[in-house]
Short mmCIF file of C-alpha atoms in Angstrom, two decimals:
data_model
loop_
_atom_site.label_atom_id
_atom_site.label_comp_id
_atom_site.label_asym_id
_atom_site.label_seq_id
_atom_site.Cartn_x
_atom_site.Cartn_y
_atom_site.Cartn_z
CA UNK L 1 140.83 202.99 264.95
CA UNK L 2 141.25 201.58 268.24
CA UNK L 3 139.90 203.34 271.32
CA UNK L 4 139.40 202.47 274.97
CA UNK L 5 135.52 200.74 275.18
CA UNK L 6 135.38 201.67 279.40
CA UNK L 7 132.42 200.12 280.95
CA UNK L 8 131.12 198.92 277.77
CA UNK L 9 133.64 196.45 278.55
CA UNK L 10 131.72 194.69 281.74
CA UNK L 11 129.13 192.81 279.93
CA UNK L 12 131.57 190.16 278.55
CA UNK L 13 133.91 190.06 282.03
CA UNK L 14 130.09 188.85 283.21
CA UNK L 15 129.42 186.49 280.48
CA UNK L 16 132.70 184.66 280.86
CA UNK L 17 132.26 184.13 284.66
CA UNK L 18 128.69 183.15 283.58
CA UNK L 19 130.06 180.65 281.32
CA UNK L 20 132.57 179.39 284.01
CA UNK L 21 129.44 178.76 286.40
CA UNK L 22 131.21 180.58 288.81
CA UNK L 23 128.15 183.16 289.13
CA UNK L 24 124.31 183.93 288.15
CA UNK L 25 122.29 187.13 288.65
CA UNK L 26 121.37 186.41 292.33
CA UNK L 27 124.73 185.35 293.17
CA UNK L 28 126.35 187.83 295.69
CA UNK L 29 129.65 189.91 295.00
CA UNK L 30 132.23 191.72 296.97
CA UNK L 31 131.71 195.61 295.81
CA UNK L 32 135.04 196.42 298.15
CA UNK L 33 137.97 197.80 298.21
CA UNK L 34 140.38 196.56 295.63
CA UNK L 35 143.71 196.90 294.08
CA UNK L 36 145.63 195.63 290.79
CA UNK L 37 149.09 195.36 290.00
CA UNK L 38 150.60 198.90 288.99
CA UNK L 39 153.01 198.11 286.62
CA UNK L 40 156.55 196.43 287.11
CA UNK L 41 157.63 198.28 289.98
CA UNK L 42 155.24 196.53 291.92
CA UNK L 43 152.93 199.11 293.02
CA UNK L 44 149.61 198.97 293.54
CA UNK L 45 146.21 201.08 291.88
CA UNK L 46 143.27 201.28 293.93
CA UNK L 47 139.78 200.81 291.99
CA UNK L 48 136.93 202.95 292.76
CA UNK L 49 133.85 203.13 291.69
CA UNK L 50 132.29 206.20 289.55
CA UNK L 51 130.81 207.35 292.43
CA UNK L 52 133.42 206.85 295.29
CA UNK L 53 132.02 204.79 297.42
CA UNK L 54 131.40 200.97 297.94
CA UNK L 55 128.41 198.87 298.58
CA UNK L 56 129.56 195.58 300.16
CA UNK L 57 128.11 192.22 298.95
CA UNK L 58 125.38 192.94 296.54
CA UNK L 59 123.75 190.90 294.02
CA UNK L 60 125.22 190.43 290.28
CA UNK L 61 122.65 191.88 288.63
CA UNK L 62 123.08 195.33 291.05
CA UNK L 63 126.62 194.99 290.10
CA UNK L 64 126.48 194.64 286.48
CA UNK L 65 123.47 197.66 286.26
CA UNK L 66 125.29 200.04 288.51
CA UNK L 67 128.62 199.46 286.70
CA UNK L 68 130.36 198.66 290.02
CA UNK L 69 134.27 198.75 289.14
CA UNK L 70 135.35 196.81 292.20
CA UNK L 71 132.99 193.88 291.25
CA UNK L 72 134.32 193.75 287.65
CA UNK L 73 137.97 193.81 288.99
CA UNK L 74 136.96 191.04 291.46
CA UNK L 75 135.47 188.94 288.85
CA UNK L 76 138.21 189.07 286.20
CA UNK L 77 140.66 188.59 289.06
CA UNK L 78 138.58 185.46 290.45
CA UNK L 79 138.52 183.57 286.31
CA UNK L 80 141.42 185.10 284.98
CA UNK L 81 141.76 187.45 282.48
CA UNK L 82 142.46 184.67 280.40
CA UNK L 83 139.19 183.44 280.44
CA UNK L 84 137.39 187.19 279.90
CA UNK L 85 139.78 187.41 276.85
CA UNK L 86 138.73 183.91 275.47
CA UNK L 87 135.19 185.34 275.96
CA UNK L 88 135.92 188.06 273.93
CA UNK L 89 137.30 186.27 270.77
CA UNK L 90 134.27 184.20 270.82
CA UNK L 91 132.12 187.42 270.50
CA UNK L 92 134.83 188.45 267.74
CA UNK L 93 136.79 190.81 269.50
CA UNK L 94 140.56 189.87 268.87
CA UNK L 95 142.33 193.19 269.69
CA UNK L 96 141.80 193.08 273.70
CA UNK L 97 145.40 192.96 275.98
CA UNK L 98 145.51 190.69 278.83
CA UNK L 99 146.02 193.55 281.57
CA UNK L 100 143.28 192.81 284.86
CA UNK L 101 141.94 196.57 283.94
CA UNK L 102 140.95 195.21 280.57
CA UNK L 103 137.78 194.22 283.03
CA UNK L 104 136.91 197.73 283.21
CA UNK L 105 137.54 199.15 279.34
CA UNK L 106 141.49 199.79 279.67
CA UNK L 107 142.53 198.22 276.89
CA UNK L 108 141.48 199.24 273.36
CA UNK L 109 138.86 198.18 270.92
CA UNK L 110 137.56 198.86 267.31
CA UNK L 111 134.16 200.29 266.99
CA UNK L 112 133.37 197.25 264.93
CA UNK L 113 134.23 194.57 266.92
CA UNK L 114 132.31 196.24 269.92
CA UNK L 115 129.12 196.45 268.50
CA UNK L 116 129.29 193.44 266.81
CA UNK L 117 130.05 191.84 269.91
CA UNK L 118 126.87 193.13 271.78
CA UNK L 119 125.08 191.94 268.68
CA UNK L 120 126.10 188.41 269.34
CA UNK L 121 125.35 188.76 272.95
CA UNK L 122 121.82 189.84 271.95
CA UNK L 123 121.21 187.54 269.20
CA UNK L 124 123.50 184.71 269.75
CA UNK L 125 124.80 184.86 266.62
CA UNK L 126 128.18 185.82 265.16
CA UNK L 127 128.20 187.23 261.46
CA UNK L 128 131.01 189.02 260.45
CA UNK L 129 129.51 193.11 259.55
CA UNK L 130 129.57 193.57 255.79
CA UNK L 131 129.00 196.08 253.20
CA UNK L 132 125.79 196.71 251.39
CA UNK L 133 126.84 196.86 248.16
CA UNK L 134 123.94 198.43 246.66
CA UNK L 135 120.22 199.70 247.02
CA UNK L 136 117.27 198.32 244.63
CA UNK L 137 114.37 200.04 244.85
CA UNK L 138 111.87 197.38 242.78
CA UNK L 139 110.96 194.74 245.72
CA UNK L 140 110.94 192.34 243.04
CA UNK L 141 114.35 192.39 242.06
CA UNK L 142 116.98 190.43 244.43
CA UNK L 143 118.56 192.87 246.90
CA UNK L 144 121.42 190.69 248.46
CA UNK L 145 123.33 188.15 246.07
CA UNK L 146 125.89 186.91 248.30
CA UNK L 147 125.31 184.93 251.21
CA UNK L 148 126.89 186.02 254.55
CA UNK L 149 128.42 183.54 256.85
CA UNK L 150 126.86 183.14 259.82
CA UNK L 151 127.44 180.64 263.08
CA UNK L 152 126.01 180.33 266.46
CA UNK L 153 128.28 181.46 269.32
CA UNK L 154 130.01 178.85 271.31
CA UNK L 155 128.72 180.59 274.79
CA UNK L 156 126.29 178.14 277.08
CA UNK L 157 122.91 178.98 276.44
CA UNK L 158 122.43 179.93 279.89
CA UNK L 159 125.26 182.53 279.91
CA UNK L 160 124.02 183.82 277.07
CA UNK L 161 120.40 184.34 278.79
CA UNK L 162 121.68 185.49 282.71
CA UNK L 163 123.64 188.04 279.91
CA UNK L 164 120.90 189.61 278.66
CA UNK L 165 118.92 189.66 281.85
CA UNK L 166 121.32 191.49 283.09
CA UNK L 167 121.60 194.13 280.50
CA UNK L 168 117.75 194.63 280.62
CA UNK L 169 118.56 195.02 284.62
CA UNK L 170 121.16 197.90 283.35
CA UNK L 171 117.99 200.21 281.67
CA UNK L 172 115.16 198.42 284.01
CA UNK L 173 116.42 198.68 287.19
CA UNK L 174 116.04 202.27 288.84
CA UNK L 175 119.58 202.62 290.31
CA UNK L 176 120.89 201.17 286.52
CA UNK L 177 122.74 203.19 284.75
CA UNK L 178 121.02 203.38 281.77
CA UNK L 179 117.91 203.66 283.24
CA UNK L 180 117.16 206.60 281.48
CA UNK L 181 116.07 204.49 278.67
CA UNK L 182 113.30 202.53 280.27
CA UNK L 183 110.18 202.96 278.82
CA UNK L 184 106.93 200.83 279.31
CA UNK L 185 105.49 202.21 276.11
CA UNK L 186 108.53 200.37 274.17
CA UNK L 187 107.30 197.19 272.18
CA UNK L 188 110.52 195.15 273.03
CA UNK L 189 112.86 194.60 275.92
CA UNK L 190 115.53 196.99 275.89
CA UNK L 191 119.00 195.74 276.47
CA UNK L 192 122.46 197.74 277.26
CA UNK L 193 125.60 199.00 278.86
CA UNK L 194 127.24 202.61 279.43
CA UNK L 195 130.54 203.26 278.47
CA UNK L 196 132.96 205.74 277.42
#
């Protein structure tokens, strides 16, 4: 079923402005006041961030930890939501709509295309999820038959890298907001995003 991925979303708004060489982590960003179109009536929606209030210009890799709303808005709005949605099919996520709050998780996702999508962004890799079709419990015996179609992504390999550093940023960083999670005792870099 399709539900609403919220912050989760950020990661690949990032990568695709990554890809565009627009920005790296150092790279400075407007966390300020912003507004989107409110439907056809030409309104406006303000964005705030979770916590109501706004930094100014702070690095990427503060933005993308903290989650900053604003920033993600700005970003989308500065490379097009076209762009962040061509991002997303590359990752395999095909069900996104090309609204500017899309940036921050508005528009709706399967499970399965989510996580598959942060497995690509952490392995580089796209491989479509499959089914095991059974268990074997002699190791001698073959346990897979079928192969399982794999490619690398078409994302720079530099995007791909600033992408992860910045997720690593999200549980390293003390202000991140899955901090939580950091742990010096844990044998590999940790990588991730909060969401709904």
């Amino acid at each position: 079923s399709l539900r609403r991925p919220g912050s989760a979303m950020k990661p690949i708004v990032y990568l695709a402005a990554f890809q565009a060489g627009m920005l790296n982590l150092d790279s400075v960003v407007p966390d300020e006041p912003i507004s989107v179109p409110n439907g056809a009536n030409q309104d406006v929606k303000w964005i705030s961030n979770y916590d109501g209030q706004f930094k100014g210009m702070i690095p990427v890799r503060m933005a993308l930890a903290e989650s900053r709303n604003a920033v993600a808005i700005w970003i989308a709005g500065e490379i097009g939501i076209a762009s962040v949605l061509r991002t997303a099919r590359i990752l395999g996520i095909t069900t996104l709509q090309p609204y500017v709050t899309t940036a921050l998780g508005a528009s709706e996702v399967t499970l399965m295309e989510l996580a598959n999508a942060y497995r690509t962004m952490a392995s580089g890799i796209l491989t479509q999820p499959y089914i095991i079709q059974r268990i074997v419990p002699d190791p001698r015996q073959v346990i897979a038959e079928s192969e399982h179609p794999s490619s690398p992504v078409h994302v720079d390999g530099l995007a791909l890298l600033l992408i992860q550093e910045g997720m690593r940023g999200v549980v390293r960083l003390p202000t991140g907001t899955a901090h939580a999670l950091d742990s010096s005792g844990f044998p590999i870099a940790v990588m991730g995003k909060t969401g709904t």
